[in-house]
mmCIF file of C-alpha atoms in Angstrom:
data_model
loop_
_atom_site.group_PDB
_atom_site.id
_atom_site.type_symbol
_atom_site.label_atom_id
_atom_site.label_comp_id
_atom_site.label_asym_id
_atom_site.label_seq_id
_atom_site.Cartn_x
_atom_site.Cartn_y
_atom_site.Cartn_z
ATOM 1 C CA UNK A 13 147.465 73.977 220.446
ATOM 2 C CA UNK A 14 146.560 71.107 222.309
ATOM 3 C CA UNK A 15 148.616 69.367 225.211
ATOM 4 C CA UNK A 16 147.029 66.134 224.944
ATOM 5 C CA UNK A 17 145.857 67.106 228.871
ATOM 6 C CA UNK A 18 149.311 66.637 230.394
ATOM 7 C CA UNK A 19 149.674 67.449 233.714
ATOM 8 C CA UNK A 20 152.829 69.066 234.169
ATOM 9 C CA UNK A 21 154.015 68.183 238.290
ATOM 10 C CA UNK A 22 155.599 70.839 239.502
ATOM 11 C CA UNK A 23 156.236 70.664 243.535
ATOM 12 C CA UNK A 24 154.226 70.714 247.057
ATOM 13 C CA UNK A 25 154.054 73.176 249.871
ATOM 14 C CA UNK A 26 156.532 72.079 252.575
ATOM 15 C CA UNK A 27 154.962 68.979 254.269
ATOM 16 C CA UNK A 28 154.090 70.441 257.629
ATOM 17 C CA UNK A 29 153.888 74.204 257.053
ATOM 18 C CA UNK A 30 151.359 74.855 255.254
ATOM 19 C CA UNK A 31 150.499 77.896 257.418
ATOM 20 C CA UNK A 32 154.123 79.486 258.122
ATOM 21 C CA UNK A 33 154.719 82.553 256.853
ATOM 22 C CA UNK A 34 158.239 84.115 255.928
ATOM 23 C CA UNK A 35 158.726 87.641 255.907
ATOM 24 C CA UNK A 36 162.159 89.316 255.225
ATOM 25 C CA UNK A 37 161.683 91.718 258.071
ATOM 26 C CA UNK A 38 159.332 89.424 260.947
ATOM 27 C CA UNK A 39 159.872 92.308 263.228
ATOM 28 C CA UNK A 40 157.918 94.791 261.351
ATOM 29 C CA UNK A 41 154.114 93.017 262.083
ATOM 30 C CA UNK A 42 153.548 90.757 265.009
ATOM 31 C CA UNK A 43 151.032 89.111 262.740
ATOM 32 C CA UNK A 44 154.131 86.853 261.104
ATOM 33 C CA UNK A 45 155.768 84.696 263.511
ATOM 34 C CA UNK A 46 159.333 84.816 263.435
ATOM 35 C CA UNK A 47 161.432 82.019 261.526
ATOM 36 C CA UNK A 48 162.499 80.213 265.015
ATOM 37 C CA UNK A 49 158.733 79.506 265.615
ATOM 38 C CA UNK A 50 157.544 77.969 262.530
ATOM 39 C CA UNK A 51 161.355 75.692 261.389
ATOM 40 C CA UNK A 52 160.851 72.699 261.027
ATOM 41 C CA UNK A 53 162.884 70.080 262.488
ATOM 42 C CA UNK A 54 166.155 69.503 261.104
ATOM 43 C CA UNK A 55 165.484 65.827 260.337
ATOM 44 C CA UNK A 56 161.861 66.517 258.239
ATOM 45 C CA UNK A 57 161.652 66.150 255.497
ATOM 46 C CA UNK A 58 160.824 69.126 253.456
ATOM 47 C CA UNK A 59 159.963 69.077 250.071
ATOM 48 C CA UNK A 60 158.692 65.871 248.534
ATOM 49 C CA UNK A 61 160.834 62.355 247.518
ATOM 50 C CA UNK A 62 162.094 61.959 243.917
ATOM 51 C CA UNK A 63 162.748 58.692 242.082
ATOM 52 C CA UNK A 64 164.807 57.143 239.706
ATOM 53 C CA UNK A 65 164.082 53.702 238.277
ATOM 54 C CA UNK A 66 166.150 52.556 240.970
ATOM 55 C CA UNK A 67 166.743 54.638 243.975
ATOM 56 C CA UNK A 68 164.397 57.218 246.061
ATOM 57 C CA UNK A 69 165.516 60.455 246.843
ATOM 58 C CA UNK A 70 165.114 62.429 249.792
ATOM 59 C CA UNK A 71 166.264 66.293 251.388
ATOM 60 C CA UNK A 72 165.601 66.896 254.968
ATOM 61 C CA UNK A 73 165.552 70.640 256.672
ATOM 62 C CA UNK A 74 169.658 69.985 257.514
ATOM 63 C CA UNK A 75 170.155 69.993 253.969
ATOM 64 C CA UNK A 76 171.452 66.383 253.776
ATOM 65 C CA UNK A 77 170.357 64.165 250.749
ATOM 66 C CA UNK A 78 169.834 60.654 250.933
ATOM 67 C CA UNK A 79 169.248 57.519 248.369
ATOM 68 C CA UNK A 80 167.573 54.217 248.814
ATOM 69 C CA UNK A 81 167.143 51.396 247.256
ATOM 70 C CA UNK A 82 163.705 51.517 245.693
ATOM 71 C CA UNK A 83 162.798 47.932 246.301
ATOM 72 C CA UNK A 84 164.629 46.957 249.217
ATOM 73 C CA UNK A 85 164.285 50.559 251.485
ATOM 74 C CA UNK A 86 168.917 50.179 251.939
ATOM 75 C CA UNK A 87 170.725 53.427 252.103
ATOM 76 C CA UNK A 88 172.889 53.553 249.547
ATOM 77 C CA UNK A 89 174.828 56.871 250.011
ATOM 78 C CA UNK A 90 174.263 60.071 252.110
ATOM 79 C CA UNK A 91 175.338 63.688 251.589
ATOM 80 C CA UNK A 92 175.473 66.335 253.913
ATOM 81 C CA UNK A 93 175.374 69.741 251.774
ATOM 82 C CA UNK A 94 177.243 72.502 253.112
ATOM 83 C CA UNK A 95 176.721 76.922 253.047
ATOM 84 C CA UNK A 96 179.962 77.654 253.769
ATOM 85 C CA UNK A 97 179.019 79.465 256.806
ATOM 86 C CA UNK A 98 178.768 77.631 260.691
ATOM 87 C CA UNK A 99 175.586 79.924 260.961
ATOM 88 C CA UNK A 100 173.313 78.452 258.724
ATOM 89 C CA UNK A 101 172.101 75.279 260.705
ATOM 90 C CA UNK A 102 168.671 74.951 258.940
ATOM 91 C CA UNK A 103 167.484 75.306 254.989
ATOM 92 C CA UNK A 104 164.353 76.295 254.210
ATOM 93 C CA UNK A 105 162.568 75.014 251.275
ATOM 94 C CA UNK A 106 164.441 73.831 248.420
ATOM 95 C CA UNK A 107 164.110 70.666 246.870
ATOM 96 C CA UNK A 108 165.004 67.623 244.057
ATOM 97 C CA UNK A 109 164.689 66.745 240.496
ATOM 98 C CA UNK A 110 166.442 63.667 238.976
ATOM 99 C CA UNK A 111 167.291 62.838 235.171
ATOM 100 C CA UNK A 112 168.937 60.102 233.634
ATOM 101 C CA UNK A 113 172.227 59.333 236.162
ATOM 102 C CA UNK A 114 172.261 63.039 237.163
ATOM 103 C CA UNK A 115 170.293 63.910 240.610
ATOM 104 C CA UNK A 116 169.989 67.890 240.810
ATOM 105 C CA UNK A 117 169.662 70.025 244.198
ATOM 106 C CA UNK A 118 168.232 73.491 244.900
ATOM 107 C CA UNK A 119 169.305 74.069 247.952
ATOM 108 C CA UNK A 120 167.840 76.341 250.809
ATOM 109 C CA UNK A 121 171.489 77.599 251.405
ATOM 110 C CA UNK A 122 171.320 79.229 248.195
ATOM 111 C CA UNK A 123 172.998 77.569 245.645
ATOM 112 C CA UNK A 124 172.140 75.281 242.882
ATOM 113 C CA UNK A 125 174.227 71.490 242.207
ATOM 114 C CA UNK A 126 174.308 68.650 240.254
ATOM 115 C CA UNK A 127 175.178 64.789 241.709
ATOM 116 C CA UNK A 128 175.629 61.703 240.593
ATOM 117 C CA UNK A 129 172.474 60.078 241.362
ATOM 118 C CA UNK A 130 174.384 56.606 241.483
ATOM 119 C CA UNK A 131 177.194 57.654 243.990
ATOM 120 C CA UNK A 132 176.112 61.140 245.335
ATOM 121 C CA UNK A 133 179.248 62.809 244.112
ATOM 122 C CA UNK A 134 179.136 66.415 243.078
ATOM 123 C CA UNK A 135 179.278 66.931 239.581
ATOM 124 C CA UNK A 136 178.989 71.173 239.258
ATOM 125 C CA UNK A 137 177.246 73.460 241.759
ATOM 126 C CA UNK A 138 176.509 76.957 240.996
ATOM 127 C CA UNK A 139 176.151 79.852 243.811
ATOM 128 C CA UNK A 140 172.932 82.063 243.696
ATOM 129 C CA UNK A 141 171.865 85.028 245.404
ATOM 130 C CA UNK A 142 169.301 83.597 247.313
ATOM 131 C CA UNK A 143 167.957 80.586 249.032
ATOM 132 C CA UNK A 144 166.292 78.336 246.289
ATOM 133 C CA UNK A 145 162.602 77.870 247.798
ATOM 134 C CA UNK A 146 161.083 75.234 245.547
ATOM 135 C CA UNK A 147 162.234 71.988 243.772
ATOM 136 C CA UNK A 148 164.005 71.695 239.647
ATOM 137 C CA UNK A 149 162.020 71.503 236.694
ATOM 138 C CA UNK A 150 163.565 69.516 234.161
ATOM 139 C CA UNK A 151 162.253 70.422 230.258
ATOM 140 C CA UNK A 152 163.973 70.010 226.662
ATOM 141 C CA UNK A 153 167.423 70.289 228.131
ATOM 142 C CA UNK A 154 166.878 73.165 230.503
ATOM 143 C CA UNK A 155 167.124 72.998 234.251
ATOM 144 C CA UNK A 156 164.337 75.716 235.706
ATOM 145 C CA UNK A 157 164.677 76.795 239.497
ATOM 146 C CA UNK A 158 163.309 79.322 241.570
ATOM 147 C CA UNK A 159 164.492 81.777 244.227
ATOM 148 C CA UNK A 160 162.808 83.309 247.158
ATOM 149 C CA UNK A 161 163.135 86.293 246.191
ATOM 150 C CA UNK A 162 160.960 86.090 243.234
ATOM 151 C CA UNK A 163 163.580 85.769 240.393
ATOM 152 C CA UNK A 164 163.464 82.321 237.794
ATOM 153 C CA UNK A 165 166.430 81.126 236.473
ATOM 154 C CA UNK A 166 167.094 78.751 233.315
ATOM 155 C CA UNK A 167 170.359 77.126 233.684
ATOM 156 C CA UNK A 168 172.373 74.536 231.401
ATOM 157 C CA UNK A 169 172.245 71.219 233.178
ATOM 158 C CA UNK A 170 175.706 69.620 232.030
ATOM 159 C CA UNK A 171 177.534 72.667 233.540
ATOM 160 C CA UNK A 172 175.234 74.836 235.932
ATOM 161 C CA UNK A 173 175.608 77.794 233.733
ATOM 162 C CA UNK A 174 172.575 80.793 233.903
ATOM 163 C CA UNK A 175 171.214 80.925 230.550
ATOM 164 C CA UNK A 176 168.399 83.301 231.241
ATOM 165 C CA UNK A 177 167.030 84.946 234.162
ATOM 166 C CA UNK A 178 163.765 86.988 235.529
ATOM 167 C CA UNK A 179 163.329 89.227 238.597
ATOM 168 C CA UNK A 180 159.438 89.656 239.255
ATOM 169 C CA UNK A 181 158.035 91.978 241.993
ATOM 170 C CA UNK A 182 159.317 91.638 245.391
ATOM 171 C CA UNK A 183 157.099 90.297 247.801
ATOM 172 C CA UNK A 184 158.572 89.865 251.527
ATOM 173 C CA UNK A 185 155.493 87.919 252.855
ATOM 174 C CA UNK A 186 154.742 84.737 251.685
ATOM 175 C CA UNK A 187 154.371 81.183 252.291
ATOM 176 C CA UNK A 188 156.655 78.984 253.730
ATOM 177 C CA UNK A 189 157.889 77.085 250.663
ATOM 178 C CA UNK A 190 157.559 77.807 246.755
ATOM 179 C CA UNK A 191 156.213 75.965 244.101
ATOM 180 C CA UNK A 192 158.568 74.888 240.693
ATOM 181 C CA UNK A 193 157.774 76.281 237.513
ATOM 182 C CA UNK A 194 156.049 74.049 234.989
ATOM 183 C CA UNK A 195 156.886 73.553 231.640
ATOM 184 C CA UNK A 196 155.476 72.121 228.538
ATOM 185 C CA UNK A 197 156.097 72.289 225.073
ATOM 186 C CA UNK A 198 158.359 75.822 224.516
ATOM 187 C CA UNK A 199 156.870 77.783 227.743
ATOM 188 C CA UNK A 200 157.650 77.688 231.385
ATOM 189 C CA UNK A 201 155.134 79.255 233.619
ATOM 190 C CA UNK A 202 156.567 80.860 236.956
ATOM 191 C CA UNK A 203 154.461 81.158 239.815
ATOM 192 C CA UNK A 204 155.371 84.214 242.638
ATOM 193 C CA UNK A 205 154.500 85.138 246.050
ATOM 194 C CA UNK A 206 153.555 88.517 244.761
ATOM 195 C CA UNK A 207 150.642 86.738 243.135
ATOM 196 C CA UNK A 208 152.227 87.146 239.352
ATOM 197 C CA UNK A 209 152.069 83.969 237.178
ATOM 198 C CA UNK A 210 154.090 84.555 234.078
ATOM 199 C CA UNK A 211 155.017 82.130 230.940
ATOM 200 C CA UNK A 212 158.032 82.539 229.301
ATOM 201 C CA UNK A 213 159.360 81.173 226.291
ATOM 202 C CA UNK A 214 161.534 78.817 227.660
ATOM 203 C CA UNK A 215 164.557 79.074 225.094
ATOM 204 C CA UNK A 216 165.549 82.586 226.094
ATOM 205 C CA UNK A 217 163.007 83.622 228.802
ATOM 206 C CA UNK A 218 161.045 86.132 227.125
ATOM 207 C CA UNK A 219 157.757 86.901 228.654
ATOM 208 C CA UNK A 220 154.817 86.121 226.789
ATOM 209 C CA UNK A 221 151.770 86.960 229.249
ATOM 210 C CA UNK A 222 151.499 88.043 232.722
ATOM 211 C CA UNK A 223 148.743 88.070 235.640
ATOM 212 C CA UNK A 224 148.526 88.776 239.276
ATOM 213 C CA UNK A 225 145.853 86.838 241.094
ATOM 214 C CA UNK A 226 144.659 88.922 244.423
ATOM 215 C CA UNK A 227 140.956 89.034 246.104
ATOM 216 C CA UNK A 228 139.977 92.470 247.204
ATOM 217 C CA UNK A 229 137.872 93.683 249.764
ATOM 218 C CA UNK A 230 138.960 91.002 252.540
ATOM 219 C CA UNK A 231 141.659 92.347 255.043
ATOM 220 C CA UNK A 232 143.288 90.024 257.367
ATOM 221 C CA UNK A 233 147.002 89.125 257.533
ATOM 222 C CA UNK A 234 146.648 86.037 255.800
ATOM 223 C CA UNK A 235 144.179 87.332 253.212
ATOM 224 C CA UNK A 236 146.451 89.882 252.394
ATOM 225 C CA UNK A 237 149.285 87.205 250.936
ATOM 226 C CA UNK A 238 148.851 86.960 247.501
ATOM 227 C CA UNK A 239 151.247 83.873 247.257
ATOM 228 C CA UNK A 240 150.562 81.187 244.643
ATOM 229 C CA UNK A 241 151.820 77.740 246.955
ATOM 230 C CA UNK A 242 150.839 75.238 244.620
ATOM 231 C CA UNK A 243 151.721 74.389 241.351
ATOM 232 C CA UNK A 244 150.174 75.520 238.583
ATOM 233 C CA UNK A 245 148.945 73.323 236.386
ATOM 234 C CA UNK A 246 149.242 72.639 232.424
ATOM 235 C CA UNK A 247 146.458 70.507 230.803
ATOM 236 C CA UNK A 248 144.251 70.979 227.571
ATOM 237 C CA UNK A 249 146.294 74.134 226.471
ATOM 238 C CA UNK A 250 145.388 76.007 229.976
ATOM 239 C CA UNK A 251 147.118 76.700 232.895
ATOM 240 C CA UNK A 252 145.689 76.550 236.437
ATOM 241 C CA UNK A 253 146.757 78.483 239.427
ATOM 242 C CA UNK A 254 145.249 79.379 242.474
ATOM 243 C CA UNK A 255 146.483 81.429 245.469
ATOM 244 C CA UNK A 256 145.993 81.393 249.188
ATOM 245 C CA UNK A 257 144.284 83.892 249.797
ATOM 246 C CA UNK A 258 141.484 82.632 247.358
ATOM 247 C CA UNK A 259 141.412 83.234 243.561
ATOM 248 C CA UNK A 260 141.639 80.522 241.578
ATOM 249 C CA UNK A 261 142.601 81.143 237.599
ATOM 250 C CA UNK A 262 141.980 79.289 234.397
ATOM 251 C CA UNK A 263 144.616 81.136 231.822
ATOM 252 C CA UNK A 264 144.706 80.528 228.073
ATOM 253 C CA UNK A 265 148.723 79.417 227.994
ATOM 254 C CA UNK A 266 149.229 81.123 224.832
ATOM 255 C CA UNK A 267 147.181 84.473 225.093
ATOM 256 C CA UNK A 268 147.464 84.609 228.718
ATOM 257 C CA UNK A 269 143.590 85.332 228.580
ATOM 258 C CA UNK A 270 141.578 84.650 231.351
ATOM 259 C CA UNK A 271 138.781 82.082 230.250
ATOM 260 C CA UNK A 272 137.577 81.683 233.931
ATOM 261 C CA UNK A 273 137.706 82.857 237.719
ATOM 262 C CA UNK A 274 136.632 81.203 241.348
ATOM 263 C CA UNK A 275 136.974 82.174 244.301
ATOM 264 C CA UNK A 276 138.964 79.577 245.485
ATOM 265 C CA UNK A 277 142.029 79.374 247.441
ATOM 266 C CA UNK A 278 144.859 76.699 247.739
ATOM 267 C CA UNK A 279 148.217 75.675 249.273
ATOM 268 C CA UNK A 280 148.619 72.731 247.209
ATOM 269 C CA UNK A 281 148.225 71.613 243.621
#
């Protein structure tokens, strides 16, 4: 089929970090800094601004949206999202998607919610089992968001419910940040840190292909994260992906064939 080369955006590597690395257990290699050393300030921002025809849309590292006027730069509301615990000062990651009046959050304290994009009041919010690490994908009435630990979830986007879910391999070094799925047509393709890229159908989440990009033969600390940063990339019935640690993929979308490989690495689309 052909997709008319759209390019599907998905989201960027956390402005500022684009050579952090979280690990679930920092103590275990003194080759991954610990969290303290590579946070970024609460007031950055960290994930990239959406907009509306109207207003801009921005998430800092406190986990506090804000909307502006698009034309004139004047706040118009502010919203300081809570975790329900005093110990969680700082959210890594997360991000913003915004459709008709409805602005929706993936939060770094590990939930997912919806707002009304005109006065920032909560509409639903649903609680997930871990921090959400990259920003909403929006596609034929399904909201797609990611977790760090590796799992994709499609969820209704009137009332927050999970419709379908996907748990890939666990991966506790990675990248600061995480990358949306992209959609087009009926598939979502889900990048991972493990290095897996997998399309789904996007009505009930069956998988239709997988592959794992990793480069052997080169062993450093940072060669040895497989984790796919930037977006991949749907255009002329392909998908594009490319890793740190330097592959870079050109996958059939339907097959999941490989049609070509570079060695190539990136941390951004």
């Amino acid at each position: 089929p052909c997709w008319n080369g759209d390019i599907v955006p998905g989201s960027t590597l956390m402005y500022g970090s684009s050579f952090c690395i979280d690990t679930l257990n920092p103590s275990r290699s003194s080759s991954h800094p610990i969290a303290a050393a590579v946070s970024p300030l609460p007031s950055e921002l960290t994930t990239p601004p959406v907009t509306s025809d109207t207003a801009v849309f921005v998430i800092d590292a406190a986990q506090t949206v804000r909307a502006f006027d698009i034309n004139s730069g004047r706040k118009l509301w502010t919203e300081k999202l809570e975790s329900g615990s005093k110990r969680d000062k700082i959210g890594y990651g997360g991000g913003l998607a915004v459709s008709g009046d409805t602005l929706y959050i993936a939060s770094g304290y590990g939930f997912v919610a919806a707002h009304s994009a005109e006065t920032g009041d909560q509409i639903w919010r649903r609680r997930m089992d871990a921090p959400m690490t990259g920003a909403p994908t929006i596609h034929d009435d399904r909201l797609f968001v990611s977790s760090n630990n590796n799992e994709v979830f499609a969820m209704d986007p009137s009332s927050g419910e999970i419709l379908w879910s996907d748990q890939a391999i666990a991966e506790p070094a990675r990248v600061l940040g995480s990358p949306r799925p992209a959609a087009v047509e009926d598939i979502v393709v889900a990048p991972y840190s493990s290095g897996e890229v997998i399309a789904y159908l996007a009505t009930n989440g069956r998988r239709l292909w997988t592959d794992a990009l990793a480069r052997p033969g080169r062993f450093t600390p940072i060669s040895a994260i497989n984790d796919i940063a930037g977006r991949p990339i749907l255009a002329g019935g392909l998908v594009f992906v490319a890793n740190q640690s330097g592959v870079a993929l050109a996958i059939d979308g339907r097959s999941g064939a490989r049609v070509w490989a570079q060695p190539i690495g990136s941390t951004q689309a």
